[in-house]
């Protein structure tokens, strides 16, 4: 099986050193394995994605000395595939519409209740289930978020518990997620946002499958989300890649880099006459 990995930036700002690390690592792993390095533009957030940021991605990557082996895919071109998966999950009764706002959820969670503070999952506070009893019949609603009924999803896949192989520095080994973790620590996540018509979780799983990705290389901030991705792969009968969650690049104060930290943008290093070697040295490759 050919090793296939990818770099999947969102064009919502300039690529920074953290992106450079992720892209170079994935690229170098592919080259070392005699495999392929692919590019995907994750632009489901149409408000925050900008053509100028998208145009900068291949420029920055080329300047970093990276080459990719197939034409990049863009999430905004893949709506049909997201719709088909949502239709199938809806037909199986695994989704329900949710009209709760963040505030509704926060209020439901702070209502006096026995037990400890609300659990925080990969997407924030674990959803309290307010809309879980809404009807799941008729055409798939487009005017509400669609949540995955995680208990029904677990029942649909049956044993064994979802698992994946992790090769990154922090958790290397087989990572298994118990049903209780899904129920209590992740909950009914949003699979289709009303405004996007999909979600990061659904799109990334379908896109990795469409690009025949065998090895996912990405930041450690997405490690917990992988538990969701593996469950979705089982539900949708897709194979599970091997995962490598790498360390995050931090600034001198130890803070994780974000797109707003424009001072670290690759294009600025480029403009200042830095070299590829300078960047590799700066990020410790
Ligand atoms: N688009 C995500 C980001 O820019 C990466 C998602 C992934 O690699 O799965 O952070």
PDB file of C-alpha atoms and ligand atoms in Angstrom:
ATOM      1  CA  UNK A   1       0.000   0.000   0.000  1.00  0.00           C
ATOM      2  CA  UNK A   2       1.468   3.353  -0.988  1.00  0.00           C
ATOM      3  CA  UNK A   3       1.979   5.784   1.874  1.00  0.00           C
ATOM      4  CA  UNK A   4      -0.282   8.777   1.260  1.00  0.00           C
ATOM      5  CA  UNK A   5      -0.397  11.746   3.584  1.00  0.00           C
ATOM      6  CA  UNK A   6      -1.673  15.269   3.281  1.00  0.00           C
ATOM      7  CA  UNK A   7      -1.494  18.857   4.455  1.00  0.00           C
ATOM      8  CA  UNK A   8      -4.941  20.388   4.899  1.00  0.00           C
ATOM      9  CA  UNK A   9      -4.803  24.103   5.732  1.00  0.00           C
ATOM     10  CA  UNK A  10      -7.810  26.391   6.010  1.00  0.00           C
ATOM     11  CA  UNK A  11      -7.368  29.590   3.944  1.00  0.00           C
ATOM     12  CA  UNK A  12      -8.487  31.822   6.793  1.00  0.00           C
ATOM     13  CA  UNK A  13      -5.172  33.582   7.276  1.00  0.00           C
ATOM     14  CA  UNK A  14      -1.518  33.347   6.282  1.00  0.00           C
ATOM     15  CA  UNK A  15       0.380  30.114   6.911  1.00  0.00           C
ATOM     16  CA  UNK A  16       2.621  30.447   9.950  1.00  0.00           C
ATOM     17  CA  UNK A  17       5.508  28.453  11.395  1.00  0.00           C
ATOM     18  CA  UNK A  18       3.102  25.897  12.873  1.00  0.00           C
ATOM     19  CA  UNK A  19       1.742  25.176   9.392  1.00  0.00           C
ATOM     20  CA  UNK A  20       5.251  25.020   7.996  1.00  0.00           C
ATOM     21  CA  UNK A  21       6.134  22.392  10.606  1.00  0.00           C
ATOM     22  CA  UNK A  22       3.054  20.307   9.812  1.00  0.00           C
ATOM     23  CA  UNK A  23       3.559  20.534   6.054  1.00  0.00           C
ATOM     24  CA  UNK A  24       7.304  19.829   6.110  1.00  0.00           C
ATOM     25  CA  UNK A  25       6.881  16.900   8.496  1.00  0.00           C
ATOM     26  CA  UNK A  26       4.141  15.307   6.365  1.00  0.00           C
ATOM     27  CA  UNK A  27       6.085  15.976   3.180  1.00  0.00           C
ATOM     28  CA  UNK A  28       9.329  14.534   4.550  1.00  0.00           C
ATOM     29  CA  UNK A  29       7.520  11.465   5.916  1.00  0.00           C
ATOM     30  CA  UNK A  30       5.964  10.836   2.509  1.00  0.00           C
ATOM     31  CA  UNK A  31       9.276  11.250   0.706  1.00  0.00           C
ATOM     32  CA  UNK A  32      11.094   8.973   3.196  1.00  0.00           C
ATOM     33  CA  UNK A  33       8.438   6.286   2.664  1.00  0.00           C
ATOM     34  CA  UNK A  34       8.529   6.645  -1.130  1.00  0.00           C
ATOM     35  CA  UNK A  35       4.911   7.772  -0.846  1.00  0.00           C
ATOM     36  CA  UNK A  36       2.746  10.695  -1.851  1.00  0.00           C
ATOM     37  CA  UNK A  37       2.154  14.093  -0.267  1.00  0.00           C
ATOM     38  CA  UNK A  38      -1.210  15.680  -1.069  1.00  0.00           C
ATOM     39  CA  UNK A  39      -2.761  19.064  -0.505  1.00  0.00           C
ATOM     40  CA  UNK A  40      -6.318  19.888   0.505  1.00  0.00           C
ATOM     41  CA  UNK A  41      -7.866  23.298   0.991  1.00  0.00           C
ATOM     42  CA  UNK A  42     -10.253  23.187   3.962  1.00  0.00           C
ATOM     43  CA  UNK A  43     -12.571  26.035   3.070  1.00  0.00           C
ATOM     44  CA  UNK A  44     -15.978  24.992   4.436  1.00  0.00           C
ATOM     45  CA  UNK A  45     -16.051  28.236   6.417  1.00  0.00           C
ATOM     46  CA  UNK A  46     -17.009  30.448   3.501  1.00  0.00           C
ATOM     47  CA  UNK A  47     -17.046  33.626   5.585  1.00  0.00           C
ATOM     48  CA  UNK A  48     -13.532  33.283   6.929  1.00  0.00           C
ATOM     49  CA  UNK A  49     -11.920  31.682   3.848  1.00  0.00           C
ATOM     50  CA  UNK A  50     -10.446  34.233   1.442  1.00  0.00           C
ATOM     51  CA  UNK A  51      -9.095  33.753  -2.099  1.00  0.00           C
ATOM     52  CA  UNK A  52      -5.975  35.744  -1.236  1.00  0.00           C
ATOM     53  CA  UNK A  53      -5.117  33.376   1.612  1.00  0.00           C
ATOM     54  CA  UNK A  54      -5.791  30.381  -0.620  1.00  0.00           C
ATOM     55  CA  UNK A  55      -3.507  31.770  -3.344  1.00  0.00           C
ATOM     56  CA  UNK A  56      -0.715  32.196  -0.806  1.00  0.00           C
ATOM     57  CA  UNK A  57      -0.750  28.505   0.253  1.00  0.00           C
ATOM     58  CA  UNK A  58       0.923  27.015  -2.852  1.00  0.00           C
ATOM     59  CA  UNK A  59       3.304  29.991  -2.999  1.00  0.00           C
ATOM     60  CA  UNK A  60       4.451  29.506   0.597  1.00  0.00           C
ATOM     61  CA  UNK A  61       4.714  25.717   0.237  1.00  0.00           C
ATOM     62  CA  UNK A  62       6.717  26.006  -2.964  1.00  0.00           C
ATOM     63  CA  UNK A  63       9.028  28.490  -1.286  1.00  0.00           C
ATOM     64  CA  UNK A  64       9.463  25.962   1.546  1.00  0.00           C
ATOM     65  CA  UNK A  65      10.687  23.514  -1.085  1.00  0.00           C
ATOM     66  CA  UNK A  66       7.623  21.246  -0.936  1.00  0.00           C
ATOM     67  CA  UNK A  67       5.955  19.572  -3.899  1.00  0.00           C
ATOM     68  CA  UNK A  68       2.610  17.769  -3.910  1.00  0.00           C
ATOM     69  CA  UNK A  69       1.749  14.848  -6.088  1.00  0.00           C
ATOM     70  CA  UNK A  70      -1.877  15.289  -7.135  1.00  0.00           C
ATOM     71  CA  UNK A  71      -4.099  18.265  -7.890  1.00  0.00           C
ATOM     72  CA  UNK A  72      -5.245  19.796  -4.576  1.00  0.00           C
ATOM     73  CA  UNK A  73      -8.874  19.264  -3.622  1.00  0.00           C
ATOM     74  CA  UNK A  74     -11.089  21.952  -2.114  1.00  0.00           C
ATOM     75  CA  UNK A  75     -13.819  21.235   0.391  1.00  0.00           C
ATOM     76  CA  UNK A  76     -16.098  23.786  -1.235  1.00  0.00           C
ATOM     77  CA  UNK A  77     -16.155  21.514  -4.326  1.00  0.00           C
ATOM     78  CA  UNK A  78     -17.214  18.486  -2.293  1.00  0.00           C
ATOM     79  CA  UNK A  79     -20.664  19.465  -1.034  1.00  0.00           C
ATOM     80  CA  UNK A  80     -22.323  16.553  -2.869  1.00  0.00           C
ATOM     81  CA  UNK A  81     -20.286  14.016  -1.008  1.00  0.00           C
ATOM     82  CA  UNK A  82     -21.012  15.655   2.385  1.00  0.00           C
ATOM     83  CA  UNK A  83     -24.731  15.781   1.522  1.00  0.00           C
ATOM     84  CA  UNK A  84     -24.777  12.119   0.509  1.00  0.00           C
ATOM     85  CA  UNK A  85     -23.196  11.047   3.814  1.00  0.00           C
ATOM     86  CA  UNK A  86     -25.576  13.231   5.825  1.00  0.00           C
ATOM     87  CA  UNK A  87     -28.556  11.831   3.905  1.00  0.00           C
ATOM     88  CA  UNK A  88     -27.401   8.304   4.666  1.00  0.00           C
ATOM     89  CA  UNK A  89     -26.910   9.011   8.387  1.00  0.00           C
ATOM     90  CA  UNK A  90     -30.254  10.813   8.538  1.00  0.00           C
ATOM     91  CA  UNK A  91     -31.993   7.856   6.867  1.00  0.00           C
ATOM     92  CA  UNK A  92     -30.475   5.593   9.533  1.00  0.00           C
ATOM     93  CA  UNK A  93     -31.996   7.765  12.285  1.00  0.00           C
ATOM     94  CA  UNK A  94     -28.589   8.721  13.681  1.00  0.00           C
ATOM     95  CA  UNK A  95     -28.964  12.506  13.358  1.00  0.00           C
ATOM     96  CA  UNK A  96     -31.363  14.988  14.891  1.00  0.00           C
ATOM     97  CA  UNK A  97     -31.922  18.692  14.308  1.00  0.00           C
ATOM     98  CA  UNK A  98     -30.751  21.074  17.019  1.00  0.00           C
ATOM     99  CA  UNK A  99     -31.682  24.708  17.350  1.00  0.00           C
ATOM    100  CA  UNK A 100     -29.821  25.366  20.612  1.00  0.00           C
ATOM    101  CA  UNK A 101     -27.575  28.413  20.729  1.00  0.00           C
ATOM    102  CA  UNK A 102     -24.315  28.394  22.663  1.00  0.00           C
ATOM    103  CA  UNK A 103     -26.155  30.302  25.333  1.00  0.00           C
ATOM    104  CA  UNK A 104     -28.982  27.722  25.520  1.00  0.00           C
ATOM    105  CA  UNK A 105     -26.361  25.026  26.005  1.00  0.00           C
ATOM    106  CA  UNK A 106     -24.478  27.003  28.643  1.00  0.00           C
ATOM    107  CA  UNK A 107     -27.733  27.635  30.520  1.00  0.00           C
ATOM    108  CA  UNK A 108     -28.800  23.999  30.361  1.00  0.00           C
ATOM    109  CA  UNK A 109     -25.407  22.991  31.684  1.00  0.00           C
ATOM    110  CA  UNK A 110     -25.394  25.453  34.564  1.00  0.00           C
ATOM    111  CA  UNK A 111     -28.910  24.508  35.667  1.00  0.00           C
ATOM    112  CA  UNK A 112     -28.714  23.047  39.163  1.00  0.00           C
ATOM    113  CA  UNK A 113     -27.911  19.388  38.816  1.00  0.00           C
ATOM    114  CA  UNK A 114     -26.296  16.677  40.781  1.00  0.00           C
ATOM    115  CA  UNK A 115     -22.733  15.744  40.043  1.00  0.00           C
ATOM    116  CA  UNK A 116     -19.636  17.539  38.907  1.00  0.00           C
ATOM    117  CA  UNK A 117     -18.951  20.389  36.488  1.00  0.00           C
ATOM    118  CA  UNK A 118     -19.979  19.785  32.840  1.00  0.00           C
ATOM    119  CA  UNK A 119     -17.503  17.753  30.807  1.00  0.00           C
ATOM    120  CA  UNK A 120     -15.585  19.502  28.035  1.00  0.00           C
ATOM    121  CA  UNK A 121     -15.133  17.519  24.826  1.00  0.00           C
ATOM    122  CA  UNK A 122     -13.168  18.224  21.622  1.00  0.00           C
ATOM    123  CA  UNK A 123     -15.873  20.694  20.501  1.00  0.00           C
ATOM    124  CA  UNK A 124     -16.455  22.332  23.869  1.00  0.00           C
ATOM    125  CA  UNK A 125     -19.027  21.542  26.563  1.00  0.00           C
ATOM    126  CA  UNK A 126     -20.656  18.138  26.095  1.00  0.00           C
ATOM    127  CA  UNK A 127     -24.123  18.755  24.672  1.00  0.00           C
ATOM    128  CA  UNK A 128     -26.829  18.202  27.317  1.00  0.00           C
ATOM    129  CA  UNK A 129     -29.202  16.513  24.829  1.00  0.00           C
ATOM    130  CA  UNK A 130     -31.941  19.141  24.865  1.00  0.00           C
ATOM    131  CA  UNK A 131     -33.049  18.479  21.248  1.00  0.00           C
ATOM    132  CA  UNK A 132     -32.432  14.729  21.222  1.00  0.00           C
ATOM    133  CA  UNK A 133     -36.160  13.923  21.214  1.00  0.00           C
ATOM    134  CA  UNK A 134     -36.907  16.002  18.119  1.00  0.00           C
ATOM    135  CA  UNK A 135     -38.443  14.049  15.205  1.00  0.00           C
ATOM    136  CA  UNK A 136     -35.995  12.286  12.882  1.00  0.00           C
ATOM    137  CA  UNK A 137     -38.500  11.630  10.099  1.00  0.00           C
ATOM    138  CA  UNK A 138     -39.185  13.386   6.801  1.00  0.00           C
ATOM    139  CA  UNK A 139     -36.648  15.204   4.652  1.00  0.00           C
ATOM    140  CA  UNK A 140     -33.305  16.054   6.269  1.00  0.00           C
ATOM    141  CA  UNK A 141     -33.692  19.529   7.846  1.00  0.00           C
ATOM    142  CA  UNK A 142     -31.455  22.278   6.416  1.00  0.00           C
ATOM    143  CA  UNK A 143     -32.462  25.046   8.795  1.00  0.00           C
ATOM    144  CA  UNK A 144     -30.887  23.645  11.957  1.00  0.00           C
ATOM    145  CA  UNK A 145     -27.634  22.070  13.066  1.00  0.00           C
ATOM    146  CA  UNK A 146     -27.656  18.277  12.794  1.00  0.00           C
ATOM    147  CA  UNK A 147     -26.219  16.416  15.749  1.00  0.00           C
ATOM    148  CA  UNK A 148     -25.004  12.840  15.806  1.00  0.00           C
ATOM    149  CA  UNK A 149     -26.850  10.762  18.423  1.00  0.00           C
ATOM    150  CA  UNK A 150     -23.698   9.266  19.845  1.00  0.00           C
ATOM    151  CA  UNK A 151     -25.469   6.491  21.798  1.00  0.00           C
ATOM    152  CA  UNK A 152     -27.328   5.428  18.647  1.00  0.00           C
ATOM    153  CA  UNK A 153     -24.088   5.620  16.665  1.00  0.00           C
ATOM    154  CA  UNK A 154     -22.316   3.322  19.139  1.00  0.00           C
ATOM    155  CA  UNK A 155     -25.230   0.883  18.976  1.00  0.00           C
ATOM    156  CA  UNK A 156     -25.068   0.995  15.168  1.00  0.00           C
ATOM    157  CA  UNK A 157     -21.380   0.072  14.982  1.00  0.00           C
ATOM    158  CA  UNK A 158     -21.373  -2.442  17.838  1.00  0.00           C
ATOM    159  CA  UNK A 159     -18.135  -3.808  19.320  1.00  0.00           C
ATOM    160  CA  UNK A 160     -15.166  -3.551  19.229  1.00  0.00           C
ATOM    161  CA  UNK A 161     -14.720  -0.043  20.603  1.00  0.00           C
ATOM    162  CA  UNK A 162     -13.367   2.387  17.958  1.00  0.00           C
ATOM    163  CA  UNK A 163      -9.584   2.480  17.890  1.00  0.00           C
ATOM    164  CA  UNK A 164      -6.677   3.789  15.838  1.00  0.00           C
ATOM    165  CA  UNK A 165      -2.906   3.529  15.623  1.00  0.00           C
ATOM    166  CA  UNK A 166      -1.076   6.645  16.799  1.00  0.00           C
ATOM    167  CA  UNK A 167       2.578   7.185  15.894  1.00  0.00           C
ATOM    168  CA  UNK A 168       3.089  10.701  17.259  1.00  0.00           C
ATOM    169  CA  UNK A 169       5.455  11.482  20.154  1.00  0.00           C
ATOM    170  CA  UNK A 170       2.841  11.856  22.896  1.00  0.00           C
ATOM    171  CA  UNK A 171       0.568   8.811  22.739  1.00  0.00           C
ATOM    172  CA  UNK A 172       2.216   6.253  20.431  1.00  0.00           C
ATOM    173  CA  UNK A 173       0.319   2.976  20.367  1.00  0.00           C
ATOM    174  CA  UNK A 174      -3.231   1.747  19.880  1.00  0.00           C
ATOM    175  CA  UNK A 175      -5.738   4.316  21.080  1.00  0.00           C
ATOM    176  CA  UNK A 176      -9.109   2.831  22.008  1.00  0.00           C
ATOM    177  CA  UNK A 177     -12.058   4.964  23.053  1.00  0.00           C
ATOM    178  CA  UNK A 178     -14.508   3.354  25.470  1.00  0.00           C
ATOM    179  CA  UNK A 179     -18.262   3.893  24.993  1.00  0.00           C
ATOM    180  CA  UNK A 180     -18.368   5.828  28.288  1.00  0.00           C
ATOM    181  CA  UNK A 181     -15.871   8.334  26.903  1.00  0.00           C
ATOM    182  CA  UNK A 182     -18.046   8.893  23.840  1.00  0.00           C
ATOM    183  CA  UNK A 183     -21.181   9.230  25.955  1.00  0.00           C
ATOM    184  CA  UNK A 184     -19.790  11.332  28.788  1.00  0.00           C
ATOM    185  CA  UNK A 185     -16.742  13.076  27.355  1.00  0.00           C
ATOM    186  CA  UNK A 186     -17.687  13.799  23.725  1.00  0.00           C
ATOM    187  CA  UNK A 187     -21.475  13.654  23.443  1.00  0.00           C
ATOM    188  CA  UNK A 188     -23.760  14.455  20.518  1.00  0.00           C
ATOM    189  CA  UNK A 189     -21.446  16.494  18.311  1.00  0.00           C
ATOM    190  CA  UNK A 190     -22.652  18.714  15.453  1.00  0.00           C
ATOM    191  CA  UNK A 191     -22.117  16.927  12.117  1.00  0.00           C
ATOM    192  CA  UNK A 192     -23.727  19.570   9.933  1.00  0.00           C
ATOM    193  CA  UNK A 193     -23.679  23.190  10.896  1.00  0.00           C
ATOM    194  CA  UNK A 194     -26.622  25.198   9.657  1.00  0.00           C
ATOM    195  CA  UNK A 195     -24.318  27.799   8.096  1.00  0.00           C
ATOM    196  CA  UNK A 196     -21.760  25.402   6.505  1.00  0.00           C
ATOM    197  CA  UNK A 197     -24.058  22.460   5.652  1.00  0.00           C
ATOM    198  CA  UNK A 198     -21.289  20.211   7.013  1.00  0.00           C
ATOM    199  CA  UNK A 199     -18.700  20.232   9.803  1.00  0.00           C
ATOM    200  CA  UNK A 200     -14.955  19.871  10.140  1.00  0.00           C
ATOM    201  CA  UNK A 201     -15.372  16.338  11.523  1.00  0.00           C
ATOM    202  CA  UNK A 202     -17.556  15.000   8.727  1.00  0.00           C
ATOM    203  CA  UNK A 203     -15.611  16.702   5.940  1.00  0.00           C
ATOM    204  CA  UNK A 204     -12.181  15.664   7.133  1.00  0.00           C
ATOM    205  CA  UNK A 205     -13.235  12.017   7.368  1.00  0.00           C
ATOM    206  CA  UNK A 206     -14.812  11.985   3.917  1.00  0.00           C
ATOM    207  CA  UNK A 207     -11.937  13.923   2.368  1.00  0.00           C
ATOM    208  CA  UNK A 208      -9.233  11.706   3.849  1.00  0.00           C
ATOM    209  CA  UNK A 209     -11.115   8.723   2.416  1.00  0.00           C
ATOM    210  CA  UNK A 210     -11.559  10.415  -0.981  1.00  0.00           C
ATOM    211  CA  UNK A 211      -7.829  11.165  -1.125  1.00  0.00           C
ATOM    212  CA  UNK A 212      -7.019   7.579  -0.013  1.00  0.00           C
ATOM    213  CA  UNK A 213      -4.968   8.913   2.890  1.00  0.00           C
ATOM    214  CA  UNK A 214      -3.111   6.134   4.704  1.00  0.00           C
ATOM    215  CA  UNK A 215      -1.301   8.398   7.205  1.00  0.00           C
ATOM    216  CA  UNK A 216      -2.757  11.561   8.723  1.00  0.00           C
ATOM    217  CA  UNK A 217      -0.098  13.999   9.961  1.00  0.00           C
ATOM    218  CA  UNK A 218      -1.428  16.957  11.955  1.00  0.00           C
ATOM    219  CA  UNK A 219      -1.096  18.944  15.152  1.00  0.00           C
ATOM    220  CA  UNK A 220      -1.564  17.515  18.642  1.00  0.00           C
ATOM    221  CA  UNK A 221      -4.506  19.904  19.107  1.00  0.00           C
ATOM    222  CA  UNK A 222      -6.551  17.499  16.957  1.00  0.00           C
ATOM    223  CA  UNK A 223      -5.690  14.340  18.890  1.00  0.00           C
ATOM    224  CA  UNK A 224      -8.971  14.210  20.847  1.00  0.00           C
ATOM    225  CA  UNK A 225     -11.023  14.943  17.720  1.00  0.00           C
ATOM    226  CA  UNK A 226      -9.574  11.781  16.197  1.00  0.00           C
ATOM    227  CA  UNK A 227     -11.820   9.768  18.528  1.00  0.00           C
ATOM    228  CA  UNK A 228     -14.766  11.297  16.650  1.00  0.00           C
ATOM    229  CA  UNK A 229     -13.186  10.681  13.252  1.00  0.00           C
ATOM    230  CA  UNK A 230     -12.612   7.009  13.961  1.00  0.00           C
ATOM    231  CA  UNK A 231     -16.241   6.565  15.018  1.00  0.00           C
ATOM    232  CA  UNK A 232     -17.421   8.266  11.823  1.00  0.00           C
ATOM    233  CA  UNK A 233     -15.159   6.026   9.737  1.00  0.00           C
ATOM    234  CA  UNK A 234     -16.787   2.964  11.302  1.00  0.00           C
ATOM    235  CA  UNK A 235     -20.286   4.359  10.755  1.00  0.00           C
ATOM    236  CA  UNK A 236     -19.565   5.188   7.119  1.00  0.00           C
ATOM    237  CA  UNK A 237     -17.610   1.983   6.398  1.00  0.00           C
ATOM    238  CA  UNK A 238     -14.386   3.876   5.625  1.00  0.00           C
ATOM    239  CA  UNK A 239     -10.950   2.622   6.543  1.00  0.00           C
ATOM    240  CA  UNK A 240      -9.062   4.280   9.399  1.00  0.00           C
ATOM    241  CA  UNK A 241      -5.660   5.763   8.529  1.00  0.00           C
ATOM    242  CA  UNK A 242      -2.657   5.683  10.854  1.00  0.00           C
ATOM    243  CA  UNK A 243      -2.383   8.954  12.763  1.00  0.00           C
ATOM    244  CA  UNK A 244       0.619  11.062  13.701  1.00  0.00           C
ATOM    245  CA  UNK A 245      -0.184  14.040  15.935  1.00  0.00           C
ATOM    246  CA  UNK A 246       2.878  16.226  16.168  1.00  0.00           C
ATOM    247  CA  UNK A 247       3.967  18.758  18.770  1.00  0.00           C
ATOM    248  CA  UNK A 248       2.732  22.307  18.362  1.00  0.00           C
ATOM    249  CA  UNK A 249       5.069  25.144  17.515  1.00  0.00           C
ATOM    250  CA  UNK A 250       5.047  27.822  20.191  1.00  0.00           C
ATOM    251  CA  UNK A 251       6.262  31.388  20.265  1.00  0.00           C
ATOM    252  CA  UNK A 252       9.085  32.545  22.517  1.00  0.00           C
ATOM    253  CA  UNK A 253       6.604  33.027  25.367  1.00  0.00           C
ATOM    254  CA  UNK A 254       5.447  29.420  24.992  1.00  0.00           C
ATOM    255  CA  UNK A 255       2.094  30.376  23.489  1.00  0.00           C
ATOM    256  CA  UNK A 256       0.742  28.264  20.646  1.00  0.00           C
ATOM    257  CA  UNK A 257       0.891  30.043  17.301  1.00  0.00           C
ATOM    258  CA  UNK A 258      -2.404  31.068  15.727  1.00  0.00           C
ATOM    259  CA  UNK A 259      -3.281  32.710  12.439  1.00  0.00           C
ATOM    260  CA  UNK A 260      -3.600  36.072  14.082  1.00  0.00           C
ATOM    261  CA  UNK A 261       0.109  35.966  14.983  1.00  0.00           C
ATOM    262  CA  UNK A 262       0.906  37.530  11.667  1.00  0.00           C
ATOM    263  CA  UNK A 263       4.459  38.295  12.758  1.00  0.00           C
ATOM    264  CA  UNK A 264       5.194  34.577  12.304  1.00  0.00           C
ATOM    265  CA  UNK A 265       3.661  34.334   8.832  1.00  0.00           C
ATOM    266  CA  UNK A 266       5.784  32.471   6.304  1.00  0.00           C
ATOM    267  CA  UNK A 267       5.302  35.254   3.798  1.00  0.00           C
ATOM    268  CA  UNK A 268       7.008  37.681   6.179  1.00  0.00           C
ATOM    269  CA  UNK A 269      10.022  35.404   6.590  1.00  0.00           C
ATOM    270  CA  UNK A 270      10.062  35.160   2.795  1.00  0.00           C
ATOM    271  CA  UNK A 271       9.911  38.938   2.417  1.00  0.00           C
ATOM    272  CA  UNK A 272      12.772  39.326   4.896  1.00  0.00           C
ATOM    273  CA  UNK A 273      14.979  37.086   2.781  1.00  0.00           C
ATOM    274  CA  UNK A 274      14.999  34.051   5.103  1.00  0.00           C
ATOM    275  CA  UNK A 275      15.828  30.690   3.535  1.00  0.00           C
ATOM    276  CA  UNK A 276      14.117  27.298   3.716  1.00  0.00           C
ATOM    277  CA  UNK A 277      16.971  26.186   5.952  1.00  0.00           C
ATOM    278  CA  UNK A 278      16.297  29.093   8.328  1.00  0.00           C
ATOM    279  CA  UNK A 279      12.683  27.964   8.662  1.00  0.00           C
ATOM    280  CA  UNK A 280      13.607  24.321   9.182  1.00  0.00           C
ATOM    281  CA  UNK A 281      16.105  25.337  11.847  1.00  0.00           C
ATOM    282  CA  UNK A 282      13.607  27.703  13.532  1.00  0.00           C
ATOM    283  CA  UNK A 283      11.024  24.892  13.884  1.00  0.00           C
ATOM    284  CA  UNK A 284      13.539  22.235  14.807  1.00  0.00           C
ATOM    285  CA  UNK A 285      13.486  19.993  11.732  1.00  0.00           C
TER     286      UNK A 285
HETATM  287  N1  LIG B   1      -7.779  22.468   8.492  1.00  0.00           N
HETATM  288  C1  LIG B   1      -7.208  22.157   9.762  1.00  0.00           C
HETATM  289  C2  LIG B   1      -6.313  23.300  10.206  1.00  0.00           C
HETATM  290  O1  LIG B   1      -5.944  24.154   9.409  1.00  0.00           O
HETATM  291  C3  LIG B   1      -6.382  20.878   9.735  1.00  0.00           C
HETATM  292  C4  LIG B   1      -7.248  19.696   9.765  1.00  0.00           C
HETATM  293  C5  LIG B   1      -6.565  18.345   9.706  1.00  0.00           C
HETATM  294  O2  LIG B   1      -5.371  18.251   9.404  1.00  0.00           O
HETATM  295  O3  LIG B   1      -7.262  17.369   9.937  1.00  0.00           O
HETATM  296  O4  LIG B   1      -5.996  23.360  11.367  1.00  0.00           O
END
